Structure formats: C-alpha cells, structure tokens
mmCIF file of C-alpha atoms in Angstrom:
data_model
loop_
_atom_site.group_PDB
_atom_site.id
_atom_site.type_symbol
_atom_site.label_atom_id
_atom_site.label_comp_id
_atom_site.label_asym_id
_atom_site.label_seq_id
_atom_site.Cartn_x
_atom_site.Cartn_y
_atom_site.Cartn_z
ATOM 1 C CA MET A 1 -15.779 43.916 100.909
ATOM 2 C CA GLY A 2 -18.676 43.557 103.315
ATOM 3 C CA ARG A 3 -21.680 41.427 103.002
ATOM 4 C CA ASP A 4 -23.970 44.449 103.096
ATOM 5 C CA GLU A 5 -22.876 45.624 99.630
ATOM 6 C CA SER A 6 -25.686 46.017 97.212
ATOM 7 C CA PRO A 7 -25.685 44.589 93.654
ATOM 8 C CA ARG A 8 -25.166 48.094 92.248
ATOM 9 C CA ASP A 9 -21.994 48.512 94.232
ATOM 10 C CA ARG A 10 -20.764 45.126 93.013
ATOM 11 C CA ARG A 11 -21.317 46.151 89.391
ATOM 12 C CA ARG A 12 -19.374 49.366 89.903
ATOM 13 C CA ALA A 13 -16.480 47.456 91.439
ATOM 14 C CA SER A 14 -16.334 44.995 88.534
ATOM 15 C CA ARG A 15 -16.350 47.865 86.014
ATOM 16 C CA SER A 16 -13.478 49.582 87.773
ATOM 17 C CA ASP A 17 -11.484 46.319 87.775
ATOM 18 C CA SER A 18 -12.019 45.801 84.060
ATOM 19 C CA GLU A 19 -11.009 49.386 83.306
ATOM 20 C CA ASP A 20 -7.811 48.900 85.306
ATOM 21 C CA HIS A 21 -6.982 45.725 83.321
ATOM 22 C CA TYR A 22 -7.650 47.470 80.013
ATOM 23 C CA GLU A 23 -5.418 50.403 80.993
ATOM 24 C CA ARG A 24 -2.590 47.994 81.935
ATOM 25 C CA ASP A 25 -2.867 46.085 78.635
ATOM 26 C CA ARG A 26 -2.851 49.281 76.603
ATOM 27 C CA ARG A 27 0.285 50.563 78.333
ATOM 28 C CA SER A 28 2.121 47.248 77.866
ATOM 29 C CA TYR A 29 1.176 47.168 74.140
ATOM 30 C CA ALA A 30 2.375 50.775 73.664
ATOM 31 C CA SER A 31 5.686 50.058 75.364
ATOM 32 C CA HIS A 32 6.176 46.941 73.266
ATOM 33 C CA ARG A 33 5.501 48.903 70.088
ATOM 34 C CA ASP A 34 7.988 51.599 71.035
ATOM 35 C CA ASN A 35 10.659 48.984 71.737
ATOM 36 C CA SER A 36 10.083 47.246 68.377
ATOM 37 C CA ARG A 37 10.319 50.560 66.555
ATOM 38 C CA ARG A 38 13.510 51.428 68.355
ATOM 39 C CA HIS A 39 15.082 48.075 67.591
ATOM 40 C CA GLY A 40 13.948 48.229 63.945
ATOM 41 C CA GLY A 41 15.547 51.622 63.557
ATOM 42 C CA GLU A 42 18.743 50.326 65.062
ATOM 43 C CA ARG A 43 18.757 47.344 62.639
ATOM 44 C CA LYS A 44 18.201 49.633 59.667
ATOM 45 C CA GLU A 45 21.014 51.884 60.819
ATOM 46 C CA ARG A 46 23.314 48.897 61.197
ATOM 47 C CA SER A 47 22.476 47.581 57.716
ATOM 48 C CA ARG A 48 23.079 51.048 56.280
ATOM 49 C CA ASP A 49 26.392 51.275 58.022
ATOM 50 C CA ARG A 50 27.434 47.857 56.745
ATOM 51 C CA SER A 51 26.434 48.616 53.117
ATOM 52 C CA GLY A 52 28.246 51.928 53.331
ATOM 53 C CA ASN A 53 31.347 50.259 54.703
ATOM 54 C CA ARG A 54 31.259 47.735 51.885
ATOM 55 C CA ARG A 55 30.971 50.437 49.279
ATOM 56 C CA ARG A 56 33.787 52.385 50.863
ATOM 57 C CA HIS A 57 35.903 49.240 51.026
ATOM 58 C CA ARG A 58 35.309 48.518 47.321
ATOM 59 C CA ARG A 59 36.070 52.116 46.350
ATOM 60 C CA SER A 60 39.170 52.188 48.478
ATOM 61 C CA ARG A 61 40.658 49.185 46.636
ATOM 62 C CA SER A 62 43.254 50.182 44.098
ATOM 63 C CA PRO A 63 45.182 48.187 41.436
ATOM 64 C CA ASP A 64 48.155 48.127 43.828
ATOM 65 C CA ASP A 65 46.117 46.652 46.643
ATOM 66 C CA PRO A 66 47.363 43.101 47.289
ATOM 67 C CA SER A 67 44.003 42.002 48.622
ATOM 68 C CA GLY A 68 42.315 43.071 45.359
ATOM 69 C CA ASN A 69 44.878 41.222 43.275
ATOM 70 C CA LYS A 70 44.352 38.140 45.346
ATOM 71 C CA SER A 71 40.591 38.202 44.852
ATOM 72 C CA THR A 72 41.080 38.757 41.105
ATOM 73 C CA SER A 73 43.489 35.825 40.848
ATOM 74 C CA ASP A 74 41.115 33.645 42.827
ATOM 75 C CA ASP A 75 38.314 34.560 40.457
ATOM 76 C CA ARG A 76 40.526 33.724 37.480
ATOM 77 C CA ASP A 77 41.473 30.353 38.986
ATOM 78 C CA ARG A 78 37.845 29.548 39.598
ATOM 79 C CA GLU A 79 36.932 30.539 36.031
ATOM 80 C CA ARG A 80 39.756 28.343 34.650
ATOM 81 C CA GLN A 81 38.603 25.403 36.758
ATOM 82 C CA SER A 82 35.002 25.833 35.569
ATOM 83 C CA ASN A 83 36.144 26.061 31.927
ATOM 84 C CA HIS A 84 38.270 22.941 32.383
ATOM 85 C CA ARG A 85 35.294 21.071 33.811
ATOM 86 C CA ARG A 86 33.115 22.146 30.893
ATOM 87 C CA GLU A 87 35.716 20.950 28.385
ATOM 88 C CA ARG A 88 35.990 17.599 30.163
ATOM 89 C CA SER A 89 32.202 17.184 30.170
ATOM 90 C CA ARG A 90 32.068 18.023 26.429
ATOM 91 C CA ASP A 91 34.825 15.524 25.665
ATOM 92 C CA TYR A 92 33.026 12.896 27.689
ATOM 93 C CA ASP A 93 29.777 13.567 25.820
ATOM 94 C CA ARG A 94 31.551 13.316 22.453
ATOM 95 C CA HIS A 95 33.280 10.115 23.497
ATOM 96 C CA GLY A 96 29.962 8.671 24.660
ATOM 97 C CA GLU A 97 28.300 9.569 21.367
ATOM 98 C CA ARG A 98 31.117 7.919 19.415
ATOM 99 C CA GLU A 99 30.893 4.787 21.511
ATOM 100 C CA SER A 100 27.110 4.610 21.115
ATOM 101 C CA HIS A 101 27.387 5.175 17.340
ATOM 102 C CA ARG A 102 30.077 2.473 17.097
ATOM 103 C CA HIS A 103 27.936 0.078 19.120
ATOM 104 C CA ARG A 104 24.932 0.733 16.872
ATOM 105 C CA SER A 105 26.949 0.176 13.702
ATOM 106 C CA GLN A 106 28.335 -3.096 15.096
ATOM 107 C CA THR A 107 24.817 -4.231 15.996
ATOM 108 C CA ASP A 108 23.550 -3.377 12.482
ATOM 109 C CA ASP A 109 26.489 -5.284 10.925
ATOM 110 C CA HIS A 110 25.700 -8.356 13.024
ATOM 111 C CA ARG A 111 22.045 -8.171 11.973
ATOM 112 C CA ASP A 112 22.973 -7.866 8.299
ATOM 113 C CA ARG A 113 25.311 -10.854 8.589
ATOM 114 C CA ASP A 114 22.603 -12.916 10.247
ATOM 115 C CA ARG A 115 20.156 -11.998 7.511
ATOM 116 C CA GLY A 116 22.707 -12.776 4.796
ATOM 117 C CA SER A 117 23.532 -16.140 6.318
ATOM 118 C CA LYS A 118 19.861 -17.145 6.284
ATOM 119 C CA GLN A 119 18.560 -17.538 2.751
ATOM 120 C CA ILE A 120 14.910 -16.559 2.575
ATOM 121 C CA VAL A 121 13.186 -18.477 -0.197
ATOM 122 C CA LYS A 122 9.758 -17.231 -1.281
ATOM 123 C CA ARG A 123 7.547 -19.684 -3.129
ATOM 124 C CA ASN A 124 4.189 -19.137 -4.704
ATOM 125 C CA GLY A 125 3.331 -22.824 -4.887
ATOM 126 C CA PRO A 126 3.059 -25.466 -2.162
ATOM 127 C CA LEU A 127 5.689 -25.831 0.546
ATOM 128 C CA PRO A 128 8.818 -27.813 -0.400
ATOM 129 C CA SER A 129 9.574 -31.239 0.983
ATOM 130 C CA GLN A 130 11.797 -31.809 4.008
ATOM 131 C CA ALA A 131 14.792 -32.830 1.875
ATOM 132 C CA ASP A 132 14.497 -29.704 -0.285
ATOM 133 C CA SER A 133 14.280 -27.439 2.770
ATOM 134 C CA PHE A 134 17.359 -29.103 4.301
ATOM 135 C CA ALA A 135 19.296 -28.614 1.067
ATOM 136 C CA VAL A 136 18.373 -24.924 0.911
ATOM 137 C CA ASN A 137 19.436 -24.337 4.538
ATOM 138 C CA GLN A 138 22.772 -26.052 3.926
ATOM 139 C CA GLY A 139 23.444 -23.955 0.816
ATOM 140 C CA GLU A 140 23.133 -26.872 -1.569
ATOM 141 C CA GLU A 141 21.077 -27.078 -4.725
ATOM 142 C CA ALA A 142 17.643 -28.600 -4.294
ATOM 143 C CA PRO A 143 17.200 -31.682 -6.473
ATOM 144 C CA LYS A 144 15.062 -31.050 -9.524
ATOM 145 C CA PRO A 145 11.914 -33.150 -9.837
ATOM 146 C CA LYS A 146 12.054 -35.864 -12.445
ATOM 147 C CA GLU A 147 10.147 -35.149 -15.609
ATOM 148 C CA LYS A 148 7.100 -37.357 -15.861
ATOM 149 C CA PRO A 149 6.157 -39.009 -19.154
ATOM 150 C CA ASN A 150 3.737 -37.017 -21.292
ATOM 151 C CA TYR A 151 1.209 -39.107 -23.161
ATOM 152 C CA GLY A 152 -0.611 -36.129 -24.668
ATOM 153 C CA ASN A 153 -0.961 -35.482 -28.384
ATOM 154 C CA THR A 154 2.023 -33.752 -29.970
ATOM 155 C CA GLY A 155 0.035 -32.586 -32.981
ATOM 156 C CA ALA A 156 2.025 -34.631 -35.506
ATOM 157 C CA LEU A 157 -0.523 -37.456 -35.495
ATOM 158 C CA ALA A 158 -3.388 -35.014 -35.892
ATOM 159 C CA ALA A 159 -1.625 -33.314 -38.789
ATOM 160 C CA ALA A 160 -1.010 -36.673 -40.463
ATOM 161 C CA SER A 161 -4.637 -37.752 -39.985
ATOM 162 C CA ASN A 162 -5.995 -34.386 -41.239
ATOM 163 C CA SER A 163 -4.597 -34.767 -44.688
ATOM 164 C CA VAL A 164 -5.988 -35.596 -48.092
ATOM 165 C CA THR A 165 -4.125 -37.748 -50.621
ATOM 166 C CA GLN A 166 -4.374 -36.643 -54.239
ATOM 167 C CA SER A 167 -4.365 -38.887 -57.326
ATOM 168 C CA ASP A 168 -0.680 -38.235 -57.962
ATOM 169 C CA GLY A 169 0.197 -39.415 -54.441
ATOM 170 C CA SER A 170 0.815 -35.991 -52.917
ATOM 171 C CA ARG A 171 -0.871 -35.043 -49.638
ATOM 172 C CA ILE A 172 -2.599 -31.827 -48.643
ATOM 173 C CA VAL A 173 -2.577 -31.132 -44.902
ATOM 174 C CA LEU A 174 -5.747 -29.554 -43.582
ATOM 175 C CA LYS A 175 -5.318 -26.402 -41.548
ATOM 176 C CA TYR A 176 -8.496 -26.980 -39.592
ATOM 177 C CA HIS A 177 -10.232 -29.821 -37.830
ATOM 178 C CA GLU A 178 -13.583 -29.688 -36.070
ATOM 179 C CA PRO A 179 -13.779 -29.137 -32.284
ATOM 180 C CA PRO A 180 -15.522 -31.590 -29.903
ATOM 181 C CA GLU A 181 -18.630 -29.366 -29.677
ATOM 182 C CA ALA A 182 -19.192 -29.519 -33.446
ATOM 183 C CA ARG A 183 -22.815 -30.373 -34.270
ATOM 184 C CA LYS A 184 -25.223 -30.140 -37.161
ATOM 185 C CA ALA A 185 -27.848 -27.468 -36.952
ATOM 186 C CA SER A 186 -31.276 -28.404 -35.665
ATOM 187 C CA PRO A 187 -33.821 -29.361 -38.352
ATOM 188 C CA LYS A 188 -36.004 -26.553 -37.052
ATOM 189 C CA ASP A 189 -33.299 -23.997 -37.866
ATOM 190 C CA GLN A 190 -32.727 -23.722 -41.598
ATOM 191 C CA TRP A 191 -29.578 -21.695 -42.142
ATOM 192 C CA LYS A 192 -28.729 -20.607 -45.697
ATOM 193 C CA LEU A 193 -25.843 -18.700 -47.302
ATOM 194 C CA PHE A 194 -26.736 -16.383 -50.193
ATOM 195 C CA VAL A 195 -23.849 -15.402 -52.508
ATOM 196 C CA PHE A 196 -24.270 -11.935 -54.068
ATOM 197 C CA LYS A 197 -22.292 -10.499 -56.967
ATOM 198 C CA GLY A 198 -23.431 -6.926 -57.147
ATOM 199 C CA GLU A 199 -27.202 -7.073 -56.872
ATOM 200 C CA ASP A 200 -27.579 -10.564 -58.275
ATOM 201 C CA ILE A 201 -27.707 -13.818 -56.281
ATOM 202 C CA VAL A 202 -25.250 -16.159 -57.946
ATOM 203 C CA ASP A 203 -25.517 -19.090 -55.511
ATOM 204 C CA THR A 204 -27.440 -20.384 -52.487
ATOM 205 C CA VAL A 205 -25.803 -22.804 -50.000
ATOM 206 C CA PRO A 206 -27.905 -24.738 -47.425
ATOM 207 C CA LEU A 207 -25.626 -24.544 -44.387
ATOM 208 C CA SER A 208 -27.752 -26.837 -42.173
ATOM 209 C CA ASN A 209 -26.765 -29.904 -44.203
ATOM 210 C CA ARG A 210 -23.254 -30.032 -42.666
ATOM 211 C CA SER A 211 -21.548 -29.045 -39.438
ATOM 212 C CA CYS A 212 -18.448 -27.508 -41.065
ATOM 213 C CA TRP A 213 -17.868 -25.471 -44.226
ATOM 214 C CA LEU A 214 -14.269 -24.834 -45.336
ATOM 215 C CA VAL A 215 -13.890 -21.841 -47.677
ATOM 216 C CA GLY A 216 -10.899 -21.358 -50.008
ATOM 217 C CA ARG A 217 -9.327 -21.833 -53.430
ATOM 218 C CA GLU A 218 -8.089 -25.415 -52.962
ATOM 219 C CA THR A 219 -10.970 -27.281 -54.572
ATOM 220 C CA VAL A 220 -9.675 -30.701 -53.439
ATOM 221 C CA VAL A 221 -10.276 -30.032 -49.750
ATOM 222 C CA VAL A 222 -12.623 -27.023 -49.497
ATOM 223 C CA ASP A 223 -16.408 -27.225 -49.106
ATOM 224 C CA LEU A 224 -17.168 -23.773 -50.498
ATOM 225 C CA SER A 225 -14.976 -22.682 -53.371
ATOM 226 C CA ALA A 226 -13.915 -19.014 -53.753
ATOM 227 C CA GLN A 227 -11.628 -18.571 -56.751
ATOM 228 C CA HIS A 228 -10.545 -14.973 -56.280
ATOM 229 C CA PRO A 229 -6.706 -14.544 -56.273
ATOM 230 C CA SER A 230 -6.788 -12.742 -52.907
ATOM 231 C CA VAL A 231 -8.492 -15.712 -51.248
ATOM 232 C CA SER A 232 -6.154 -18.244 -49.588
ATOM 233 C CA LYS A 233 -6.224 -21.958 -50.355
ATOM 234 C CA GLN A 234 -7.777 -22.625 -46.943
ATOM 235 C CA HIS A 235 -9.134 -19.235 -46.052
ATOM 236 C CA ALA A 236 -11.899 -19.510 -43.431
ATOM 237 C CA VAL A 237 -14.463 -21.875 -41.880
ATOM 238 C CA ILE A 238 -18.145 -21.624 -41.016
ATOM 239 C CA GLN A 239 -18.573 -23.994 -38.038
ATOM 240 C CA PHE A 240 -21.756 -25.046 -36.244
ATOM 241 C CA ARG A 241 -21.128 -25.490 -32.502
ATOM 242 C CA TYR A 242 -23.273 -26.621 -29.583
ATOM 243 C CA ILE A 243 -22.882 -24.059 -26.778
ATOM 244 C CA GLU A 244 -24.529 -24.261 -23.363
ATOM 245 C CA ARG A 245 -25.460 -21.129 -21.494
ATOM 246 C CA ARG A 246 -27.340 -20.399 -18.267
ATOM 247 C CA ASN A 247 -30.487 -18.319 -18.262
ATOM 248 C CA GLU A 248 -31.570 -15.850 -15.583
ATOM 249 C CA TYR A 249 -32.897 -18.730 -13.444
ATOM 250 C CA GLY A 250 -29.605 -20.658 -13.545
ATOM 251 C CA ASP A 251 -30.869 -23.365 -15.917
ATOM 252 C CA LYS A 252 -28.588 -24.639 -18.685
ATOM 253 C CA ILE A 253 -29.841 -23.938 -22.190
ATOM 254 C CA GLY A 254 -27.920 -25.458 -25.114
ATOM 255 C CA LYS A 255 -28.250 -24.456 -28.747
ATOM 256 C CA VAL A 256 -26.377 -25.033 -32.032
ATOM 257 C CA LYS A 257 -25.298 -21.830 -33.716
ATOM 258 C CA PRO A 258 -23.013 -20.962 -36.683
ATOM 259 C CA TYR A 259 -19.592 -19.408 -36.040
ATOM 260 C CA LEU A 260 -16.982 -17.874 -38.346
ATOM 261 C CA ILE A 261 -13.217 -18.393 -37.910
ATOM 262 C CA ASP A 262 -10.368 -17.036 -40.066
ATOM 263 C CA LEU A 263 -7.519 -19.532 -40.680
ATOM 264 C CA GLU A 264 -4.717 -16.926 -40.605
ATOM 265 C CA SER A 265 -5.376 -15.983 -44.219
ATOM 266 C CA ALA A 266 -3.153 -13.607 -46.156
ATOM 267 C CA ASN A 267 -5.794 -10.949 -46.851
ATOM 268 C CA GLY A 268 -8.144 -11.601 -43.945
ATOM 269 C CA THR A 269 -11.901 -11.948 -43.569
ATOM 270 C CA VAL A 270 -14.429 -9.131 -43.137
ATOM 271 C CA LEU A 271 -17.677 -9.435 -41.152
ATOM 272 C CA ASN A 272 -20.201 -6.599 -41.522
ATOM 273 C CA GLY A 273 -17.472 -4.240 -42.756
ATOM 274 C CA LYS A 274 -14.961 -5.055 -39.961
ATOM 275 C CA LYS A 275 -11.945 -7.328 -40.184
ATOM 276 C CA VAL A 276 -12.210 -10.326 -37.877
ATOM 277 C CA PRO A 277 -9.294 -11.488 -35.693
ATOM 278 C CA GLU A 278 -7.393 -14.609 -36.723
ATOM 279 C CA SER A 279 -8.087 -18.048 -35.221
ATOM 280 C CA ARG A 280 -11.023 -16.845 -33.169
ATOM 281 C CA TYR A 281 -14.662 -17.915 -33.272
ATOM 282 C CA LEU A 282 -17.245 -15.212 -33.897
ATOM 283 C CA GLU A 283 -20.946 -15.999 -33.724
ATOM 284 C CA LEU A 284 -22.933 -15.477 -36.920
ATOM 285 C CA ARG A 285 -26.410 -14.012 -36.732
ATOM 286 C CA ASP A 286 -29.267 -13.598 -39.153
ATOM 287 C CA LYS A 287 -28.456 -11.217 -42.063
ATOM 288 C CA ASP A 288 -24.714 -11.027 -41.330
ATOM 289 C CA MET A 289 -22.552 -10.274 -44.399
ATOM 290 C CA ILE A 290 -19.132 -11.932 -44.960
ATOM 291 C CA GLN A 291 -16.366 -11.057 -47.442
ATOM 292 C CA PHE A 292 -13.232 -13.172 -48.073
ATOM 293 C CA GLY A 293 -10.012 -11.404 -49.064
ATOM 294 C CA GLN A 294 -10.500 -8.610 -51.584
ATOM 295 C CA SER A 295 -13.281 -10.353 -53.441
ATOM 296 C CA THR A 296 -16.321 -8.231 -54.261
ATOM 297 C CA ARG A 297 -18.682 -11.132 -53.645
ATOM 298 C CA GLU A 298 -20.850 -10.840 -50.543
ATOM 299 C CA TYR A 299 -21.944 -13.880 -48.533
ATOM 300 C CA VAL A 300 -25.089 -13.215 -46.499
ATOM 301 C CA VAL A 301 -26.169 -15.623 -43.735
ATOM 302 C CA MET A 302 -29.960 -16.020 -43.483
ATOM 303 C CA LEU A 303 -32.145 -17.975 -41.077
ATOM 304 C CA ALA A 304 -35.357 -19.136 -42.683
ATOM 305 C CA PRO A 305 -38.462 -18.100 -40.770
ATOM 306 C CA LYS A 306 -40.268 -20.859 -38.871
ATOM 307 C CA ASP A 307 -43.737 -21.878 -39.942
#
C-alpha cells in the first residue's frame, strides 16, 4: 500500500477486510453446525440400535434359556437376602425395645424401693427435735412427750360450791353459775319484766336490781318462780352482761345488757315465737316476749324511758 493512498481508499480497504473476516466466521459456524447435527444423528441412531437390541434380546429369551434362569435365580437370591436382612433388623428392634422396657421397669423398681425405704413424715405443727427425727429415720418409735400436770378446774369443785343445802340436809346442785362479765344494769337503765296471763298483768319484776335471774319450779334455788308442769326445775336464766364493742371509729364502747339462756330444759324456751337454742346467750331487747315450756304466761321485757 503506497503512501499516496487517500483516506477514502483506506476506508474501502478496511471494509473489504472486515467483510472477508465475517464471511470466514460464517462459513466456520455453518460447518460446525453441520458436524454437530451429523454427530447428533449418529448418536440417536446408536441409542435406537442399542434399545432395539435390548428389546430383541429380552424377547428372544425363553424359559429354556440358561442365561434367563440364571438371572431369575440371582434375583431370587437377592430378594431372599433382603428379606433376611429385614427380619434381622426387626428382631433387633424388638430386642432393643424389650431391653429398654426392662431397663425402665428396673429403674422404676429401684425408685419405688428408695421411696419406700425413706419414711416421709408430714407434720402440721412445729418441727420435731433431733432425737425424734433420728428415731424416725432409724425406724424406731419416737418417744412420747411426758404429760404435764394440769392445775385447771375439773368442774367438781365448782359443782360442789354451786349447791344449796336444804333444811333436811340434802343438797341441790345449781345448773348455772354467773360468768366473769356478769354485772348489774346501770341505774340509768331501768329494765322491768311484765308477766301477762291473757290480757292481764299478774306480776312486775324489776330486773335491774340483780345481775342474774334463775327461772324454774324449784323454789329453793330459783329467783323467778314458774309453777307450770312443763317448766323444768331450773329452766332458764336472764343474765346481765357487760360487753365491749368497737364503734365505727375503732373506740371501745362497753354496755350492760340483758341476755337469755336456756339451761337444756325439757320443753324449751320461746323468744318472740321462736324456740331458742340450748346453752346459748341471746340478747334481749325492749318489748321482747318470752315463754317458758308450754305455759300460756307471757313475760315481756321493757326498758323504762329515760327522763
């Protein structure tokens, strides 16, 4: 190429070179594609031939063919070996389960024996002493605490003191004695007991004069006599008691009030039409009505109005 070539000629030369390269690449690509197609067809033909040969070989086998019998026997041997392995694995699993179950049962037995050997003693009170705990752990009997002397009242002395001696020398034991809170009523509170027979007032008893009123048929010991056959000898008591209570501000307020108690009588005591329980204090209020036994007399408690 000479130096006198113009730029136009140079461009034409470069174009022709590029076209030649493109043409060479296209031809090489086409030849490569044809070769790959040819080889692919050959591979397909070979695979077809092989599959056909296999099919023909399988069809050509007959029951008398020794090669077929050999393959069948091999398959049977393999199947027997696989079945034998499965049976062995099942036996091993069963044996393992038995061993694990036996081990668990032995562990549970050991735990039960340990629990049985230790005696668990539950106490609601304070903890026992060291000697008692040692005796329990060793399986011995804990020593019983010694009984302390009791200097309290047995009730025999009180029964002997609460008795009244009659003129003939015989004694009548009182069924009731006053509690420690027994008090006389306040002078400001004038309690009275009105005895009604029908519509008539047959008696009036000033209750504020005494702290205790024993009602019954035994005239030697009672304070208020009721001679009806259904009334017991010592039937009931009207007792004044000093009771302290707290008000809404928490201050203690004490007051003496009358109470009624039935002394386990045979026919009972009725307060405002209802039978009262035995040996229990019930507070009496203004205009309360009491009946003893089956007597028709009515005993009305009244509090005199203050001036």
